[in-house]
XYZ file of C-alpha atoms in Angstrom:
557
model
C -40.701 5.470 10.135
C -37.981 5.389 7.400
C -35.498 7.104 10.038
C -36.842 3.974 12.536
C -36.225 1.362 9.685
C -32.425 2.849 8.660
C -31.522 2.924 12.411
C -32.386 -0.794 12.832
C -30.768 -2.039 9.842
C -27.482 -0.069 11.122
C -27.836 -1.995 14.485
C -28.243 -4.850 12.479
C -25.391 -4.241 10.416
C -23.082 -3.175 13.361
C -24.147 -6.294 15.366
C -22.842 -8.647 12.317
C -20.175 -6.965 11.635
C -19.275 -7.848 15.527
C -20.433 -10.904 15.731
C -17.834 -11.489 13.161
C -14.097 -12.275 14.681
C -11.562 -10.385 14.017
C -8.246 -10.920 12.454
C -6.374 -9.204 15.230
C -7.061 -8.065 18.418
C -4.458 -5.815 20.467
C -5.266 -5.940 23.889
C -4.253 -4.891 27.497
C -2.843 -1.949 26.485
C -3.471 2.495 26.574
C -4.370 3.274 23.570
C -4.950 7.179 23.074
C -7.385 7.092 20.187
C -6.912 10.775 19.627
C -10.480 10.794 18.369
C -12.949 14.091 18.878
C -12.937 13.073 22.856
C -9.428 12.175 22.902
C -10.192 9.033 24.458
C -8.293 6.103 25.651
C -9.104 2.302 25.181
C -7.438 -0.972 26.571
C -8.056 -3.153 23.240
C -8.805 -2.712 19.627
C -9.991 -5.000 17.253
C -8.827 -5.182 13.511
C -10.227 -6.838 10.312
C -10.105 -5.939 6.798
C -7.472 -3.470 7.185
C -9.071 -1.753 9.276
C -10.248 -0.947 12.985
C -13.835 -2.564 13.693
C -14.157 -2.244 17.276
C -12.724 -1.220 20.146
C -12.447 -1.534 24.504
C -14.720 -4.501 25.951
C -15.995 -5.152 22.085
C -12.884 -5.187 20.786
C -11.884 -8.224 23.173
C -15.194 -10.186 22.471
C -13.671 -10.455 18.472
C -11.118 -12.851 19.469
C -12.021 -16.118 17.932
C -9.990 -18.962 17.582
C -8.535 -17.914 14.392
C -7.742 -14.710 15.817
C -3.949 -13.431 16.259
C -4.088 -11.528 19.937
C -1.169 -9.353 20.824
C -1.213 -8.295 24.153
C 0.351 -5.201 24.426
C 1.881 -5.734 28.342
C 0.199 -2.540 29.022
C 2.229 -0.750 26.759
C 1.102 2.474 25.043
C -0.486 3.118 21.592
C -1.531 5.797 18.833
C -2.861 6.816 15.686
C 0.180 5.874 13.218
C 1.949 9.195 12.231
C 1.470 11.307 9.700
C 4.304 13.631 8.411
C 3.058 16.038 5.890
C 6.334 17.080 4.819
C 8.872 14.952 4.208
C 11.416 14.296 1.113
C 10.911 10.416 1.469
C 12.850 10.602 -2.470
C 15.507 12.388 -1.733
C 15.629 10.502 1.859
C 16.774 7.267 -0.212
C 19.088 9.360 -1.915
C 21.023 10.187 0.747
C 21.543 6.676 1.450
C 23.957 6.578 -1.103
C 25.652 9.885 0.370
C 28.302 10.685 2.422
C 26.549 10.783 5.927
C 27.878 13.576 8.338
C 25.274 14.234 10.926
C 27.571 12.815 13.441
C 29.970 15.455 12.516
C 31.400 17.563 15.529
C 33.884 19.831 13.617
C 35.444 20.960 10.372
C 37.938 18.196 10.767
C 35.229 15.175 11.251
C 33.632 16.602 7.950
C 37.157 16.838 6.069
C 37.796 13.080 7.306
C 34.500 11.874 6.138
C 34.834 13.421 2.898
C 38.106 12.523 2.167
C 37.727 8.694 3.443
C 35.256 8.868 0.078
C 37.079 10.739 -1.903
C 40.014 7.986 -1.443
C 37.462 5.051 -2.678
C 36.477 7.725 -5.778
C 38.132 7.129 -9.081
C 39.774 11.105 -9.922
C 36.856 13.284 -11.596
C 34.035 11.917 -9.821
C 31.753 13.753 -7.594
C 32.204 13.088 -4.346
C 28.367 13.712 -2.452
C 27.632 14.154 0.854
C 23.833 13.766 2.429
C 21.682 17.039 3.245
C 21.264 15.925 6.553
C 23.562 17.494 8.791
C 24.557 21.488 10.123
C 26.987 23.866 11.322
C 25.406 23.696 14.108
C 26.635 20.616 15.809
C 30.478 21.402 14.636
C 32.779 23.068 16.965
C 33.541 25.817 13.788
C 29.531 26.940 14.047
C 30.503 27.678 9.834
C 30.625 25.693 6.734
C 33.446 24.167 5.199
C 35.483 26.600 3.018
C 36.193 25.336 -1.078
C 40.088 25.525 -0.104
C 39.391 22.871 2.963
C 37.884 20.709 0.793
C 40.574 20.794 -1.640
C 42.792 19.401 1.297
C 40.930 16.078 0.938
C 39.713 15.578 -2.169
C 42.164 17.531 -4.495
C 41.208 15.226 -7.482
C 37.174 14.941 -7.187
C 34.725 17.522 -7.148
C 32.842 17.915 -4.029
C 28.909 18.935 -3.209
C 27.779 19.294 0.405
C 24.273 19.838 0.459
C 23.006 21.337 3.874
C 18.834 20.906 3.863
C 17.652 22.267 0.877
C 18.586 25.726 0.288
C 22.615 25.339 0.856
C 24.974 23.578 -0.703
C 29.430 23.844 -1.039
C 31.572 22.745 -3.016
C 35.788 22.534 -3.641
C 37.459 24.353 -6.272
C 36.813 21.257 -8.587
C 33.114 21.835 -7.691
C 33.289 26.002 -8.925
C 35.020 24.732 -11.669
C 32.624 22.288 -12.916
C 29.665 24.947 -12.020
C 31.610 27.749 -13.915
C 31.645 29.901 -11.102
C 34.616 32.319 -11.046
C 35.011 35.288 -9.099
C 33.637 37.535 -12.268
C 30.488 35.323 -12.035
C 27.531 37.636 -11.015
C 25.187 36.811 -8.204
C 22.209 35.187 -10.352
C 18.568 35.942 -9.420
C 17.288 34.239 -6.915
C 20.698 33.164 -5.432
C 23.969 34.041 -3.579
C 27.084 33.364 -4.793
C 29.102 33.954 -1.370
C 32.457 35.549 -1.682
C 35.571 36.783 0.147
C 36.375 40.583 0.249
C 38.646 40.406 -2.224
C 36.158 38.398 -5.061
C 36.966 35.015 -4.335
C 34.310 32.613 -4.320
C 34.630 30.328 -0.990
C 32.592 27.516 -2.405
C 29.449 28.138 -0.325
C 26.112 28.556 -2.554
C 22.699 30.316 -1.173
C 19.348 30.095 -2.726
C 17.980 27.501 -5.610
C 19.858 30.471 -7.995
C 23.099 29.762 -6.818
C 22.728 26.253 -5.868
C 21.402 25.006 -9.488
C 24.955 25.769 -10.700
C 26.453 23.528 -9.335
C 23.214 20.688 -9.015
C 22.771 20.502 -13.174
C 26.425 19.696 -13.652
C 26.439 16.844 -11.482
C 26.865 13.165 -12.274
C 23.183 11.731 -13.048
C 20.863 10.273 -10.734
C 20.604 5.878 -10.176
C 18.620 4.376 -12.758
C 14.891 4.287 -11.966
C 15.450 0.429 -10.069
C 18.066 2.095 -8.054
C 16.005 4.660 -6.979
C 13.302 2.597 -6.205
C 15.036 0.278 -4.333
C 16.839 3.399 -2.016
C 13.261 4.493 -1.468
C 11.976 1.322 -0.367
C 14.846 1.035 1.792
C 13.545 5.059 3.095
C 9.741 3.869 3.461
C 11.447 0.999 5.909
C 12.859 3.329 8.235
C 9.741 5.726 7.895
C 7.785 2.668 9.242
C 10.457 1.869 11.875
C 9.787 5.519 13.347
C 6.177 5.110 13.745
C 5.338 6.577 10.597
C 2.704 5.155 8.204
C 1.544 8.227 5.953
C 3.324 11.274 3.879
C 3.378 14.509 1.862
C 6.047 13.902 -0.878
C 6.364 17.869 -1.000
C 7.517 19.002 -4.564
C 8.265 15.800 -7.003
C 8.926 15.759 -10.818
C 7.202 13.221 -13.267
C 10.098 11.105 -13.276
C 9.868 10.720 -9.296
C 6.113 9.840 -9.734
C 6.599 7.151 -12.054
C 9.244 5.319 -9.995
C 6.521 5.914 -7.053
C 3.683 3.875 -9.480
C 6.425 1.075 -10.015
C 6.812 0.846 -5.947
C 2.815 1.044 -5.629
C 2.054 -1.713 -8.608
C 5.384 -4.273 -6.953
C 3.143 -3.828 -3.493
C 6.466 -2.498 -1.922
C 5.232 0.391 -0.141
C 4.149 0.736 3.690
C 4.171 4.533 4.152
C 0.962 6.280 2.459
C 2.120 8.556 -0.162
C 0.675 11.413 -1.059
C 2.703 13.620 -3.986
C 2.888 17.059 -4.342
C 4.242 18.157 -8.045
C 7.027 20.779 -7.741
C 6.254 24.398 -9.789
C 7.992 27.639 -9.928
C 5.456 29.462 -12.754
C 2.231 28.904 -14.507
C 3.615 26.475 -16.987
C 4.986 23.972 -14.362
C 1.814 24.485 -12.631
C -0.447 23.375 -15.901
C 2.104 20.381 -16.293
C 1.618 19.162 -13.082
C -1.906 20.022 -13.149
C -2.036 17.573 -16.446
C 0.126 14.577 -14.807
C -2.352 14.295 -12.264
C -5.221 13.806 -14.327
C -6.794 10.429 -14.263
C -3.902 8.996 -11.717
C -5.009 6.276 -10.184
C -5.555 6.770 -6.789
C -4.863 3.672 -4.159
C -4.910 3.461 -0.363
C -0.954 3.488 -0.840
C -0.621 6.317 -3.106
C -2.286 9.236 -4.294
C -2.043 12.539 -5.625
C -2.486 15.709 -3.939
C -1.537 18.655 -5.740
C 1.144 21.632 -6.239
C 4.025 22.683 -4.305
C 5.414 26.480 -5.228
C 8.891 27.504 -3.822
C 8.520 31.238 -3.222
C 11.471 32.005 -1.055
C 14.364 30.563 0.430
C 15.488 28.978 3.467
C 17.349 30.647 7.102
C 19.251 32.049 4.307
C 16.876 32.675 1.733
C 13.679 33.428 3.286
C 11.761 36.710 2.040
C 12.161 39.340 5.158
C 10.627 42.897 5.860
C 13.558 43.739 7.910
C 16.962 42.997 6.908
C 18.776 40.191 7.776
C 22.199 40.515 10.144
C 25.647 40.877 8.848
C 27.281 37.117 8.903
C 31.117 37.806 8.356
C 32.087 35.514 5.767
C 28.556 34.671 4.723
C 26.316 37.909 4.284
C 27.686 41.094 4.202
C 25.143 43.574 2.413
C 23.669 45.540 5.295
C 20.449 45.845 2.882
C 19.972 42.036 2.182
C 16.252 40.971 2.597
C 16.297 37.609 1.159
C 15.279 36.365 -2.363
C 11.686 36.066 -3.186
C 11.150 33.271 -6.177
C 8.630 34.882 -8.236
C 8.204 33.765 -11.738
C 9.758 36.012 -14.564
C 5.496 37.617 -14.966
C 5.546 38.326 -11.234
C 2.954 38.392 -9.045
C 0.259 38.452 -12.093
C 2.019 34.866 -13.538
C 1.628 33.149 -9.812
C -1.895 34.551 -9.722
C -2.405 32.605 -12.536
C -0.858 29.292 -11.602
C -3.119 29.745 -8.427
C -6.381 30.323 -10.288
C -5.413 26.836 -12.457
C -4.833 25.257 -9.159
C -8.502 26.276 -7.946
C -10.035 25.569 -11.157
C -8.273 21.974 -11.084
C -9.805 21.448 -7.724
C -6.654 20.590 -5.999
C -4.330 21.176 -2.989
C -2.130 24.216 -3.156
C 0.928 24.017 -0.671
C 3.605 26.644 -0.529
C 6.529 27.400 0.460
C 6.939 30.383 2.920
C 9.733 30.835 5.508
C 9.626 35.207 5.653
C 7.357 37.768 6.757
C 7.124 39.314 3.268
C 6.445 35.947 1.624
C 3.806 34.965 4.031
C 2.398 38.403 3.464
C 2.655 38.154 -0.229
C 0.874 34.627 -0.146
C -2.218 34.644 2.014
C -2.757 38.114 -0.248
C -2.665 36.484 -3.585
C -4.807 33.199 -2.107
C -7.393 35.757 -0.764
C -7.754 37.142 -4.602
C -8.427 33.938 -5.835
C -10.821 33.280 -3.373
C -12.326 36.487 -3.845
C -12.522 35.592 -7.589
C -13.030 32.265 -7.470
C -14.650 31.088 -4.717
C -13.843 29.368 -1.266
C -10.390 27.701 -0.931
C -11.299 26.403 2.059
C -12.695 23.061 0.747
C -9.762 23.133 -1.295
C -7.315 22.652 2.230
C -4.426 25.733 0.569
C -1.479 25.592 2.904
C 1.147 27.585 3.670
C 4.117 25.549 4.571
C 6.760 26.084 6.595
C 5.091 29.278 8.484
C 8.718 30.962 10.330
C 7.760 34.133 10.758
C 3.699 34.818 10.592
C 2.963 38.453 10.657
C -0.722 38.651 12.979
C -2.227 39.780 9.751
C -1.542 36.929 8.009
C -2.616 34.950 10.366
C -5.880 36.613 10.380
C -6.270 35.962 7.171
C -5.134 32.135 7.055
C -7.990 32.140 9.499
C -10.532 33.780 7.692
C -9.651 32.376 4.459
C -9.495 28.787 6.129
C -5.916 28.813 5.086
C -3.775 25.724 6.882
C -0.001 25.446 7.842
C 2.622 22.787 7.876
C 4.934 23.169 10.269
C 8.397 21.452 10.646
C 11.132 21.333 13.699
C 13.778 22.944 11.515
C 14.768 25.149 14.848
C 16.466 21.685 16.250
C 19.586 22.088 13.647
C 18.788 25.718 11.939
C 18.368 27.798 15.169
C 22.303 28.054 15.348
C 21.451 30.392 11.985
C 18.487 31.394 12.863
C 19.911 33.691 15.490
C 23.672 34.383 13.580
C 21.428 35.283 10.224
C 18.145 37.063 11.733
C 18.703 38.218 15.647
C 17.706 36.649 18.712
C 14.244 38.171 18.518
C 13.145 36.751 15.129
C 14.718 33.392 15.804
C 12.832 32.809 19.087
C 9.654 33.765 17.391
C 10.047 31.725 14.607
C 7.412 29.091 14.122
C 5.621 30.179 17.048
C 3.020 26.976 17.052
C 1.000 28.196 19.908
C 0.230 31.674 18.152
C -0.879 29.826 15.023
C -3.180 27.910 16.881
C -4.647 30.665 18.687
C -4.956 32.490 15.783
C -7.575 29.674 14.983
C -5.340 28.372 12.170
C -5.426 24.708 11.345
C -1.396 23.192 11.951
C 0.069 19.841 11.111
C 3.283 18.977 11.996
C 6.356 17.125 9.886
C 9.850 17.371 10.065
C 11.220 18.589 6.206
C 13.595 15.258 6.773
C 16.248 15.087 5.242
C 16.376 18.931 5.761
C 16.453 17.977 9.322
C 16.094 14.309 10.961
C 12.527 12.332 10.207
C 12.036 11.363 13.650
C 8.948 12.481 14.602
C 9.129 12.124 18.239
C 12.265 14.356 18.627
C 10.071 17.103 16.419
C 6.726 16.594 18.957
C 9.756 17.132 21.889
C 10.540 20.406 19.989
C 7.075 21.236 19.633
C 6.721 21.258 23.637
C 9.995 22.367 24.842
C 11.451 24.552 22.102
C 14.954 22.747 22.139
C 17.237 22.351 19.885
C 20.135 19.785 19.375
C 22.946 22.709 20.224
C 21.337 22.405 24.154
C 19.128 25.751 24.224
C 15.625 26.494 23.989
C 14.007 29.669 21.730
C 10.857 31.175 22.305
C 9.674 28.681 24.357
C 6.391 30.643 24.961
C 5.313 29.403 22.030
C 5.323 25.919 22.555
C 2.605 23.759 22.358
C 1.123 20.475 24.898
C 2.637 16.931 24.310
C -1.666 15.754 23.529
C -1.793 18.847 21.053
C 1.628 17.944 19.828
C -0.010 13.858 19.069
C -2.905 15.385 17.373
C -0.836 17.730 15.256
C 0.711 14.200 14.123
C -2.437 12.803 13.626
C -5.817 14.134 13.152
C -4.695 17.522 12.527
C -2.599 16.168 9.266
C -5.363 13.566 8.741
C -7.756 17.070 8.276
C -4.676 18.556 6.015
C -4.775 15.817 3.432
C -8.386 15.523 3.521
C -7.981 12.178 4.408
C -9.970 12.600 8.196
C -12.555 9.512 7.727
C -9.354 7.694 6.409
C -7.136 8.412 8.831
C -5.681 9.833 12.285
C -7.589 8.275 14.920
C -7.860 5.017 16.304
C -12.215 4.406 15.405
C -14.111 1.118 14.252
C -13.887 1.881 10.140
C -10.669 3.548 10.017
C -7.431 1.802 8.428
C -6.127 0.323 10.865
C -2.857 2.596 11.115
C -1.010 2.105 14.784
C 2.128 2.619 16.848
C 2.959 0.930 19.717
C 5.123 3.201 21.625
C 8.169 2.438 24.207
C 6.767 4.980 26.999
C 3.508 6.966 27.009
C 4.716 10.240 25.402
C 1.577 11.994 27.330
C 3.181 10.922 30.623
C 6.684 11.304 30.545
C 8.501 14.574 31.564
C 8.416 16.534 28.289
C 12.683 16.387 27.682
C 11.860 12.880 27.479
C 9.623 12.531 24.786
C 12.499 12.422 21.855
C 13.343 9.263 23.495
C 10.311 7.458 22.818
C 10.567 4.497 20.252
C 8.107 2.574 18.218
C 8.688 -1.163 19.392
C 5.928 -2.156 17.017
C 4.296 0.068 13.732
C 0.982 -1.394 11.914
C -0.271 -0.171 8.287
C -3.657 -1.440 7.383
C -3.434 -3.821 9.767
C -0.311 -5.378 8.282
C 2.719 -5.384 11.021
C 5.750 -3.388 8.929
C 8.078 -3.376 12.106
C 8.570 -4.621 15.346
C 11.522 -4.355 17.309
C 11.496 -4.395 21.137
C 7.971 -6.412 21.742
């Protein structure tokens, strides 16, 4: 009787909370709902923030106060997640020099020196992180003595993603790198036969050198503002939610100034950056009592335990790159605190007894090894992480074991379209075999390992439709494909952008579907990314991108 007596009063409840109009109603439309059926609706209904109804229901909301958008049979999703992008460090590079549209040495050399020209002498000169070698005729970096050409009175730092950076002689100076500087742990300082350095950095090691003597960051308002101006294009690429993977305290606090002004339309959710136990605690401690809000919230830790294409941790050594890596034995640096193995144990354990997210870095077969081995001791020790959603990002180069494990363990993976721009050194820096494997998406689901899909922008671009193209056709931006056995199907692709992340950030009765009680998170697409021809799909636009109900940009409807 009591089961008889809930069940009506739901009815009731559902019934009132229909008869009720709505204060939007999309409609005529094919709206992939990407829920457990993967269904597709015509209309959806919207009130509160959120969805309330949808198909033939979703139509009888419209009252008269009702704003109806009909859609002109247009398509629809789930807004996108990306659960790994630097949306900081995105506005950043809005003040940089931009050089993506670079073709050769002598497009960067004019970009940089243009800047360089409107620098007063002694400046840095800064270029964004979002760019490669891969799109310039060269197929290299620029050399210190190139860069001298244009900026012979300014010190120079090219960043390239996150784990290279050059500089000009200015640059070395300023970073006190000579040629009787020793490589430093966890870095390479590259260098010519003869001892020279050529201005080309490897590895957080190497790269720090140079980072900690630069000029200091925009004040706070600054940086909030070049944010806000990130978020806008984040919402202007059909994305409404992220993983801020790795932030500081300072970061976070310009983040709780965005949230309190009401200025931000991309969920945030912020990982704090640690490299041993005592960052770990710290970040532990800054999350504790944070307020949480539908706009931002706290997650948990990020650890950085290898490098890059570069950097990452290998079994195997790496290839001779003339110029770039020339020690037949070079595996890679693995970031291990200065306690090893024991001192990461126990930041992990602090992680598990905090009852939060751990997310780290892994690009190697050794590191991803290393990692689902030390999370299987805590969870030996401490119980399930399962609950706890522990991720491995990045996940190149997955040994079978370790994917056994992830599964067992109920270990998760984030994983990015860095192949579109790093496959050029994916193959000079690892072989042809290794960089067609890496990231093999369709492995790591069959494994039975749970995947959501990002980008790593500005390590590579944000735009999340040219990373679901990669994740179906293997491409990159260079014109080839590698290992495209292991890519996945443009509706598993959507749900890696959706659901699947929604699961990651335990945020699935929040988020990732299009269902009655959901925030009402949607795209409104240019073409049906489930029907086009598969090349195609990086061409798709969003024409019109809701958060909470609340249209943050339209263009094209």
């Amino acid at each position: 009787m009591r089961r008889l007596l809930l069940a009506v009063a739901l009815a009731c409840a559902a019934g009132l909370a229909q008869a009720q109009p709505a204060e939007m109603v999309l409609r005529n439309g094919r709206i992939h709902t990407v829920d457990a059926a993967f269904s597709t609706t015509d209309a959806v209904a919207i009130r509160g923030g959120r969805f309330v109804a949808t198909g033939a229901a979703a139509e009888a909301m419209a009252g008269p106060g009702t704003q109806v958008v009909d859609l002109g049979g247009r398509t629809a999703i789930p807004g996108l997640i990306d659960t790994h992008v630097h949306q900081h460090q995105w506005g950043m590079n809005l003040l940089a020099v931009p050089l993506l549209q670079a073709r050769s040495i002598a497009d960067m050399l004019a970009a940089i020196g243009e800047r360089a020209r409107r620098t007063p002498p002694g400046e840095w000169v800064i270029a964004s992180s979002l760019w490669h070698e891969s799109l310039l005729a060269e197929g290299r970096l620029p050399t210190r003595w190139e860069l001298d050409g244009v900026a012979p009175d300014n010190p120079v730092f090219i960043p390239r993603g996150g784990h290279v950076v050059t500089v000009n002689s200015l640059g070395l100076q300023r970073a006190g790198v000579t040629r009787d500087t020793p490589q430093p742990a966890g870095g390479v300082i590259v260098k010519r036969e003869d001892g020279e350095p050529t201005g080309v950095l490897l590895i957080a090691g190497a790269t720090v050198l140079a980072r900690r003597v630069l000029s200091p960051p925009p004040p706070a308002p600054e940086q909030g503002r070049l944010v806000t101006e990130a978020i806008r294009e984040l919402n202007a690429l059909g994305v409404t939610a992220v993983v801020e993977p790795g932030i500081t305290d300072a970061e976070a606090a310009i983040y709780r100034e965005l949230r309190d002004a009401d200025l931000m339309t991309v969920r945030t959710w912020l990982l704090w950056l640690a490299a041993n136990r005592e960052q770990v605690a710290r970040g532990i401690a800054a999350q504790q009592g944070w307020p949480q809000h539908p706009m931002l919230r706290t997650a948990g830790i990020k650890w950085l335990l290898d490098g890059g294409v570069e950097g990452g941790r290998m079994t195997e050594p790496y290839r001779i790159v003339p110029g770039e890596q020339t020690n037949p034995e070079y595996r890679g640096i693995l970031l291990l605190p200065a306690g090893g193995e024991a001192e990461m144990l126990d930041g992990l354990r602090l992680v598990h007894r905090a009852g939060l997210q751990m997310q780290t870095h892994a690009v190697g077969d050794y590191t991803i090894d290393l990692i689902t081995r030390l999370y299987g001791q805590v969870n030996d020790e401490l119980g399930p992480i399962r609950p706890l959603r522990w991720t491995v990002m990045h996940i190149f180069l997955p040994t079978p074991d370790a994917l056994a494990r992830m599964a067992t363990l109920g270990v998760m993976a984030t994983a990015q379209n860095h192949p579109v721009l790093l496959g050029h050194n994916q193959r000079r820096w690892w072989g042809d075999e290794r960089a067609a494997y890496s990231i093999p998406i369709r492995r790591i689901i069959d494994a039975g390992v749970h995947v959501g899909g990002g980008t790593d922008a500005p390590v590579v671009p944000g735009d999340p439709f040219q990373s679901m193209w990669w994740m179906v056709t293997r491409g990159t931006l260079a014109g080839y494909r590698l290992g495209p056995e292991w890519g996945i199907t443009p509706r598993e692709a959507l749900t890696l952008y959706t659901r699947n992340n929604a699961v990651l950030m335990g945020a699935e009765a929040e988020m990732g579907s299009v269902e009655p009680g959901k925030l009402a998170d949607l795209v409104v697409l240019s073409q049906d990314i489930l029907a086009v021809e598969p090349e195609k799909i990086r061409e798709t636009r969003a024409v019109m991108t809701l958060v909470g109900g609340r249209v943050v940009h339209r263009d094209g409807m």
